[in-house]
């Protein structure tokens, strides 16, 4: 599993991923490696400031910007007469976060036009505008090395209509607030929902991404605590869309989600054993986290190593670290060195956002039963 997490950390090359830095449709896979979908939602802001940009069609602006970083671009929706607007966007791209950046930039422009402000100026009425239901799905190509068709990931199709069909293989949904994890969570076989760090999960978005998994049985890695009544409500609405069962795994942080998917990826694609591997990884790991805001790097390094010591029991463990981008690298280097001294393997992931939080997880090696007696029969 450390190799899979290493791919997420950028420590191990990922086969089939783009080698260059370009994000255009010709820089990697033909047609783009990822499918990205989201909703640009600008609620009512006043009839005197409709959600439009100097007479230009916002849908055309969004299409043009998405076409710069991918293809298969579809944008539908439009502005209302009361200053509101709603657009749904779809693109295939090798850089999913570039597509999200396009959506956020469009949202900022529309919000400013609605509220009568310059782009980037504080908005007094647009705090409710948002980029919603941001979903990312991996689209593996048949030309990739070692590609094995996976109906759970690629989707089954009705022979008569060509429409996507719900299949029996379990689908996996991963919810994260960490932009830096999105691409690799999708590569690991999940349909990914990127949500804002603040606030509870959006049940409408969870419903949408579960349907996008295209499976009658869905496992959800929520990346947060979900209330039981919300889970039951979600299950009830999903049954109307052909999803028979929804299992919510105890993945309550972004690192829980990454560790569970790394374990699942070691199992043959499409196999039901993937979920058992994810459950086992979540059960076996010990977790802790630290808010590092305002802590000097030397003191932070000491706190992190102290936390690590509370988690490590014996050599051979795997220590996974998810750090926000503003956590000093020197403190993480000290943590990694200490883990190595203790005989642990270390994988460092960056969240792709600021926030000052470090999450640690330690998975111990399988215990050796010293009481098992091994008998070797003598020859002759």
Coordinates of C-alpha atoms in Angstrom, one line a residue:
X1 CA 0.0 0.0 0.0
X2 CA 2.9 2.3 0.6
X3 CA 3.6 2.3 -3.2
X4 CA 0.1 3.5 -3.9
X5 CA 0.3 6.2 -1.4
X6 CA 3.7 7.1 -2.8
X7 CA 2.0 7.7 -6.2
X8 CA -0.4 10.1 -4.5
X9 CA 2.6 11.8 -2.9
X10 CA 4.4 12.1 -6.2
X11 CA 7.2 9.9 -4.9
X12 CA 6.5 7.0 -7.3
X13 CA 5.8 7.5 -11.1
X14 CA 2.2 7.0 -12.1
X15 CA 1.9 5.0 -15.3
X16 CA -0.3 6.6 -17.9
X17 CA -0.3 10.0 -16.4
X18 CA 0.8 13.0 -18.4
X19 CA 4.5 13.5 -18.4
X20 CA 4.6 17.2 -19.2
X21 CA 3.4 20.2 -17.4
X22 CA 0.8 21.2 -20.0
X23 CA -2.9 20.8 -19.3
X24 CA -4.2 21.1 -22.8
X25 CA -6.1 18.3 -24.5
X26 CA -3.0 17.3 -26.5
X27 CA -0.6 17.2 -23.6
X28 CA -1.6 13.8 -22.3
X29 CA -4.4 11.4 -23.0
X30 CA -6.5 12.0 -26.1
X31 CA -9.8 13.4 -24.8
X32 CA -8.4 14.1 -21.3
X33 CA -7.7 11.8 -18.4
X34 CA -10.4 13.1 -16.2
X35 CA -14.1 14.0 -16.5
X36 CA -14.9 17.1 -14.4
X37 CA -18.5 18.3 -13.7
X38 CA -19.8 21.1 -11.6
X39 CA -22.6 23.7 -11.1
X40 CA -21.9 27.4 -11.1
X41 CA -24.7 28.8 -8.9
X42 CA -25.4 32.5 -8.5
X43 CA -28.6 33.0 -6.5
X44 CA -30.7 36.2 -6.5
X45 CA -28.8 39.4 -6.2
X46 CA -31.1 42.1 -7.4
X47 CA -32.8 42.9 -10.7
X48 CA -30.6 45.9 -11.3
X49 CA -27.5 43.7 -11.5
X50 CA -28.4 40.6 -13.5
X51 CA -25.9 37.8 -13.6
X52 CA -24.4 38.6 -17.0
X53 CA -21.0 40.0 -18.1
X54 CA -21.1 43.2 -20.2
X55 CA -23.6 41.7 -22.6
X56 CA -21.5 38.6 -23.1
X57 CA -23.1 35.2 -22.6
X58 CA -21.5 33.6 -19.5
X59 CA -22.0 30.1 -20.9
X60 CA -19.9 31.0 -23.9
X61 CA -17.2 32.5 -21.7
X62 CA -17.2 29.3 -19.6
X63 CA -17.1 27.1 -22.7
X64 CA -14.2 29.0 -24.2
X65 CA -12.1 28.8 -21.0
X66 CA -12.8 25.1 -20.5
X67 CA -11.9 24.4 -24.2
X68 CA -8.4 25.9 -23.4
X69 CA -7.7 23.1 -20.9
X70 CA -9.7 20.2 -22.3
X71 CA -12.4 18.9 -24.7
X72 CA -15.9 17.3 -24.7
X73 CA -17.0 20.7 -23.2
X74 CA -20.7 21.0 -22.4
X75 CA -22.2 24.1 -20.6
X76 CA -25.9 24.4 -20.1
X77 CA -28.0 26.9 -18.2
X78 CA -28.3 30.6 -18.1
X79 CA -29.1 33.8 -16.2
X80 CA -32.5 34.7 -14.6
X81 CA -34.3 38.0 -14.7
X82 CA -33.8 38.5 -11.0
X83 CA -30.0 38.6 -11.0
X84 CA -29.6 34.8 -10.5
X85 CA -27.9 32.3 -12.7
X86 CA -27.3 28.6 -12.9
X87 CA -24.9 26.8 -15.2
X88 CA -23.8 23.2 -15.4
X89 CA -20.4 22.5 -16.9
X90 CA -18.7 19.3 -18.1
X91 CA -15.2 18.8 -19.5
X92 CA -12.6 16.1 -20.2
X93 CA -9.1 17.3 -19.1
X94 CA -5.7 16.1 -17.9
X95 CA -5.8 18.8 -15.1
X96 CA -9.0 18.6 -13.1
X97 CA -8.1 21.5 -10.8
X98 CA -7.5 23.7 -13.8
X99 CA -11.1 23.1 -14.7
X100 CA -12.2 23.9 -11.1
X101 CA -10.1 27.1 -11.3
X102 CA -12.0 28.1 -14.5
X103 CA -15.3 27.6 -12.7
X104 CA -14.2 29.6 -9.7
X105 CA -13.0 32.5 -11.9
X106 CA -16.3 32.4 -13.8
X107 CA -18.2 32.5 -10.5
X108 CA -16.2 35.5 -9.3
X109 CA -16.9 37.4 -12.5
X110 CA -20.6 36.6 -12.4
X111 CA -20.9 37.5 -8.7
X112 CA -19.2 40.8 -9.2
X113 CA -21.4 41.6 -12.2
X114 CA -24.5 40.7 -10.2
X115 CA -23.4 42.8 -7.2
X116 CA -22.1 45.7 -9.2
X117 CA -18.5 45.3 -8.0
X118 CA -15.1 45.0 -9.7
X119 CA -13.8 41.5 -10.0
X120 CA -11.9 40.7 -6.8
X121 CA -13.6 43.3 -4.7
X122 CA -15.4 42.3 -1.5
X123 CA -19.0 41.3 -2.2
X124 CA -21.8 42.3 0.2
X125 CA -24.5 40.1 -1.3
X126 CA -22.7 37.3 -3.1
X127 CA -21.5 35.1 -0.3
X128 CA -24.2 32.6 -1.2
X129 CA -22.9 32.2 -4.7
X130 CA -20.9 29.0 -5.0
X131 CA -19.3 26.3 -7.2
X132 CA -21.4 23.3 -6.3
X133 CA -21.3 19.5 -6.9
X134 CA -17.7 19.5 -8.1
X135 CA -17.2 15.9 -9.3
X136 CA -14.1 14.2 -10.9
X137 CA -13.9 10.8 -12.5
X138 CA -10.9 9.1 -14.1
X139 CA -11.3 8.1 -17.7
X140 CA -8.6 5.5 -18.3
X141 CA -7.7 5.0 -22.0
X142 CA -7.2 1.6 -23.6
X143 CA -3.7 2.7 -24.7
X144 CA -2.5 3.1 -21.1
X145 CA 0.0 0.5 -20.0
X146 CA -1.6 -2.3 -18.1
X147 CA -5.1 -1.0 -18.6
X148 CA -7.9 -3.4 -17.6
X149 CA -11.5 -2.5 -18.5
X150 CA -13.4 -1.8 -15.3
X151 CA -17.2 -1.5 -15.7
X152 CA -17.5 0.0 -12.3
X153 CA -15.2 2.9 -13.3
X154 CA -15.8 3.1 -17.0
X155 CA -19.6 2.6 -16.8
X156 CA -21.7 0.0 -18.6
X157 CA -23.7 1.0 -21.6
X158 CA -27.1 -0.1 -22.9
X159 CA -26.6 -1.7 -26.3
X160 CA -29.8 -0.1 -27.7
X161 CA -29.5 3.4 -26.3
X162 CA -25.8 3.9 -25.6
X163 CA -26.8 5.3 -22.2
X164 CA -24.8 4.6 -19.1
X165 CA -26.3 1.8 -17.1
X166 CA -26.2 0.9 -13.4
X167 CA -24.0 -2.2 -12.8
X168 CA -23.6 -4.7 -10.0
X169 CA -19.9 -4.2 -9.2
X170 CA -19.5 -1.9 -6.2
X171 CA -18.9 1.7 -6.9
X172 CA -16.7 3.9 -4.6
X173 CA -17.3 7.6 -3.9
X174 CA -14.6 9.7 -2.2
X175 CA -15.3 13.1 -0.7
X176 CA -12.4 15.4 0.0
X177 CA -11.7 19.0 0.9
X178 CA -8.0 18.6 -0.3
X179 CA -7.5 19.7 -3.9
X180 CA -4.1 18.1 -3.9
X181 CA -5.6 14.6 -3.5
X182 CA -8.4 14.9 -6.2
X183 CA -6.5 13.5 -9.2
X184 CA -5.0 10.5 -7.4
X185 CA -8.2 9.6 -5.6
X186 CA -9.9 9.5 -9.0
X187 CA -7.0 7.4 -10.4
X188 CA -7.5 5.0 -7.5
X189 CA -11.0 4.2 -8.8
X190 CA -13.3 6.5 -6.9
X191 CA -15.7 9.1 -8.2
X192 CA -14.5 12.2 -6.3
X193 CA -16.5 15.0 -4.8
X194 CA -14.5 18.1 -4.0
X195 CA -16.2 20.1 -1.3
X196 CA -15.3 23.3 0.7
X197 CA -13.6 22.7 4.0
X198 CA -16.1 24.6 6.0
X199 CA -19.6 23.5 6.7
X200 CA -21.3 20.0 6.6
X201 CA -21.4 17.9 3.5
X202 CA -24.1 18.8 1.0
X203 CA -26.6 16.0 0.7
X204 CA -27.6 17.0 -2.8
X205 CA -24.0 16.8 -3.9
X206 CA -23.6 13.4 -2.2
X207 CA -26.6 12.2 -4.0
X208 CA -25.3 13.4 -7.4
X209 CA -21.9 11.9 -7.0
X210 CA -23.3 8.5 -5.8
X211 CA -25.4 8.4 -8.9
X212 CA -22.3 9.2 -11.0
X213 CA -20.7 6.0 -9.6
X214 CA -23.0 4.1 -11.9
X215 CA -23.4 1.1 -9.6
X216 CA -26.3 -0.5 -7.7
X217 CA -24.1 -0.8 -4.6
X218 CA -22.1 2.2 -3.5
X219 CA -19.5 2.7 -0.8
X220 CA -19.0 6.2 0.5
X221 CA -15.8 7.6 2.0
X222 CA -17.3 10.8 3.3
X223 CA -14.2 12.5 4.7
X224 CA -16.3 13.8 7.5
X225 CA -18.8 12.7 10.2
X226 CA -22.2 12.2 8.7
X227 CA -25.3 12.2 10.9
X228 CA -27.2 8.9 10.9
X229 CA -30.5 10.6 9.9
X230 CA -28.7 12.3 6.9
X231 CA -27.4 8.9 5.9
X232 CA -30.8 7.3 6.0
X233 CA -32.3 10.2 4.1
X234 CA -29.6 9.8 1.4
X235 CA -30.2 6.1 1.2
X236 CA -34.0 6.7 0.7
X237 CA -33.5 9.1 -2.2
X238 CA -30.8 7.0 -3.8
X239 CA -33.1 4.0 -4.0
X240 CA -35.3 5.9 -6.4
X241 CA -32.2 6.1 -8.7
X242 CA -31.5 2.4 -8.7
X243 CA -28.9 2.4 -5.9
X244 CA -29.9 -0.6 -3.7
X245 CA -27.3 -0.2 -1.0
X246 CA -25.1 2.7 0.3
X247 CA -22.4 1.7 2.7
X248 CA -20.7 4.6 4.6
X249 CA -17.2 3.7 5.6
X250 CA -15.6 5.4 8.7
X251 CA -13.3 7.7 6.8
X252 CA -13.8 11.0 8.6
X253 CA -10.7 12.9 7.3
X254 CA -9.1 13.4 4.0
X255 CA -6.2 11.1 5.1
X256 CA -8.7 8.4 6.0
X257 CA -10.1 8.6 2.5
X258 CA -6.6 8.4 0.9
X259 CA -5.5 5.4 3.1
X260 CA -8.7 3.5 2.4
X261 CA -8.4 4.0 -1.3
X262 CA -4.8 3.1 -1.4
X263 CA -5.6 -0.3 0.3
X264 CA -8.5 -0.9 -2.1
X265 CA -6.4 -0.2 -5.2
X266 CA -4.2 -3.2 -4.4
X267 CA -7.1 -5.5 -5.1
X268 CA -8.1 -6.5 -8.6
X269 CA -10.2 -3.8 -10.3
X270 CA -13.9 -4.3 -9.8
X271 CA -13.6 -6.9 -7.1
X272 CA -15.9 -6.8 -4.1
X273 CA -12.8 -7.5 -2.0
X274 CA -11.8 -3.8 -2.6
X275 CA -14.2 -2.7 0.1
X276 CA -13.0 -5.3 2.6
X277 CA -9.4 -4.0 2.0
X278 CA -10.5 -0.4 2.6
X279 CA -12.4 -1.4 5.8
X280 CA -9.4 -3.3 7.1
X281 CA -7.1 -0.4 6.5
X282 CA -9.4 2.0 8.3
X283 CA -9.7 -0.4 11.2
X284 CA -6.0 -1.1 11.5
X285 CA -4.7 2.5 11.4
X286 CA -4.2 4.8 14.4
X287 CA -4.8 8.5 13.8
X288 CA -4.1 11.9 15.2
X289 CA -4.0 15.5 13.9
X290 CA -2.4 18.8 14.9
X291 CA -3.3 22.4 14.2
X292 CA 0.1 24.0 13.5
X293 CA -1.1 27.7 13.1
X294 CA 1.3 30.0 14.9
X295 CA 3.7 27.3 16.0
X296 CA 7.4 28.0 15.1
X297 CA 9.0 25.3 13.0
X298 CA 11.4 23.9 15.7
X299 CA 8.6 23.6 18.2
X300 CA 6.3 22.1 15.6
X301 CA 8.9 19.5 14.6
X302 CA 9.1 18.5 18.3
X303 CA 5.3 18.3 18.6
X304 CA 5.0 16.2 15.5
X305 CA 7.7 13.7 16.5
X306 CA 6.0 13.4 20.0
X307 CA 2.7 12.6 18.3
X308 CA 4.4 10.1 16.1
X309 CA 5.9 8.3 19.1
X310 CA 2.5 7.8 20.6
X311 CA 1.4 6.0 17.4
X312 CA 4.4 3.8 16.6
X313 CA 4.6 0.5 18.4
X314 CA 7.2 -1.5 16.5
X315 CA 9.4 -1.3 13.4
X316 CA 8.0 -1.9 10.0
X317 CA 5.0 0.4 10.3
X318 CA 3.7 2.7 7.5
X319 CA 3.3 6.3 8.6
X320 CA 1.1 8.5 6.3
X321 CA 1.2 12.2 6.7
X322 CA -1.2 14.7 5.1
X323 CA -0.1 18.3 5.6
X324 CA -1.6 21.6 4.4
X325 CA 0.6 23.5 2.1
X326 CA 1.5 26.2 4.6
X327 CA 3.0 23.7 7.1
X328 CA 6.8 24.3 7.1
X329 CA 8.6 21.6 5.2
X330 CA 11.5 21.6 7.6
X331 CA 9.3 20.4 10.4
X332 CA 8.0 17.6 8.2
X333 CA 11.5 16.6 7.3
X334 CA 12.3 16.2 11.0
X335 CA 9.2 14.1 11.4
X336 CA 10.1 11.8 8.4
X337 CA 13.7 11.4 9.7
X338 CA 12.4 10.4 13.1
X339 CA 10.0 7.9 11.6
X340 CA 12.8 6.4 9.5
X341 CA 15.0 6.1 12.7
X342 CA 12.2 4.1 14.3
X343 CA 12.0 1.7 11.3
X344 CA 8.9 3.1 9.8
X345 CA 8.2 3.9 6.1
X346 CA 6.9 7.4 5.5
X347 CA 4.6 8.8 2.9
X348 CA 4.0 12.6 2.8
X349 CA 1.0 14.0 1.1
X350 CA 0.2 17.7 0.6
X351 CA -3.4 18.8 0.7
X352 CA -3.1 21.5 -2.0
X353 CA -4.6 24.2 0.3
X354 CA -3.6 26.3 3.3
X355 CA -4.9 25.6 6.7
X356 CA -2.1 24.7 9.0
X357 CA -3.3 21.2 9.8
X358 CA -1.3 18.0 9.8
X359 CA -3.0 14.6 10.0
X360 CA -1.0 11.4 10.9
X361 CA -1.9 7.8 10.4
X362 CA 0.2 4.8 11.4
X363 CA -0.5 1.2 10.2
X364 CA 1.4 -1.5 11.9
X365 CA 2.7 -4.6 10.0
X366 CA 0.8 -7.8 10.4
X367 CA 1.6 -9.3 13.8
X368 CA 3.7 -12.4 13.9
X369 CA 2.3 -15.2 16.1
X370 CA 5.3 -16.4 18.1
X371 CA 3.2 -19.3 19.5
X372 CA 2.8 -20.9 16.1
X373 CA 5.0 -24.0 15.9
X374 CA 6.5 -24.8 12.5
X375 CA 7.2 -28.5 11.9
X376 CA 9.4 -29.8 9.1
X377 CA 9.3 -33.5 8.3
X378 CA 12.7 -35.2 7.9
X379 CA 13.3 -36.8 4.5
X380 CA 13.9 -40.4 4.3

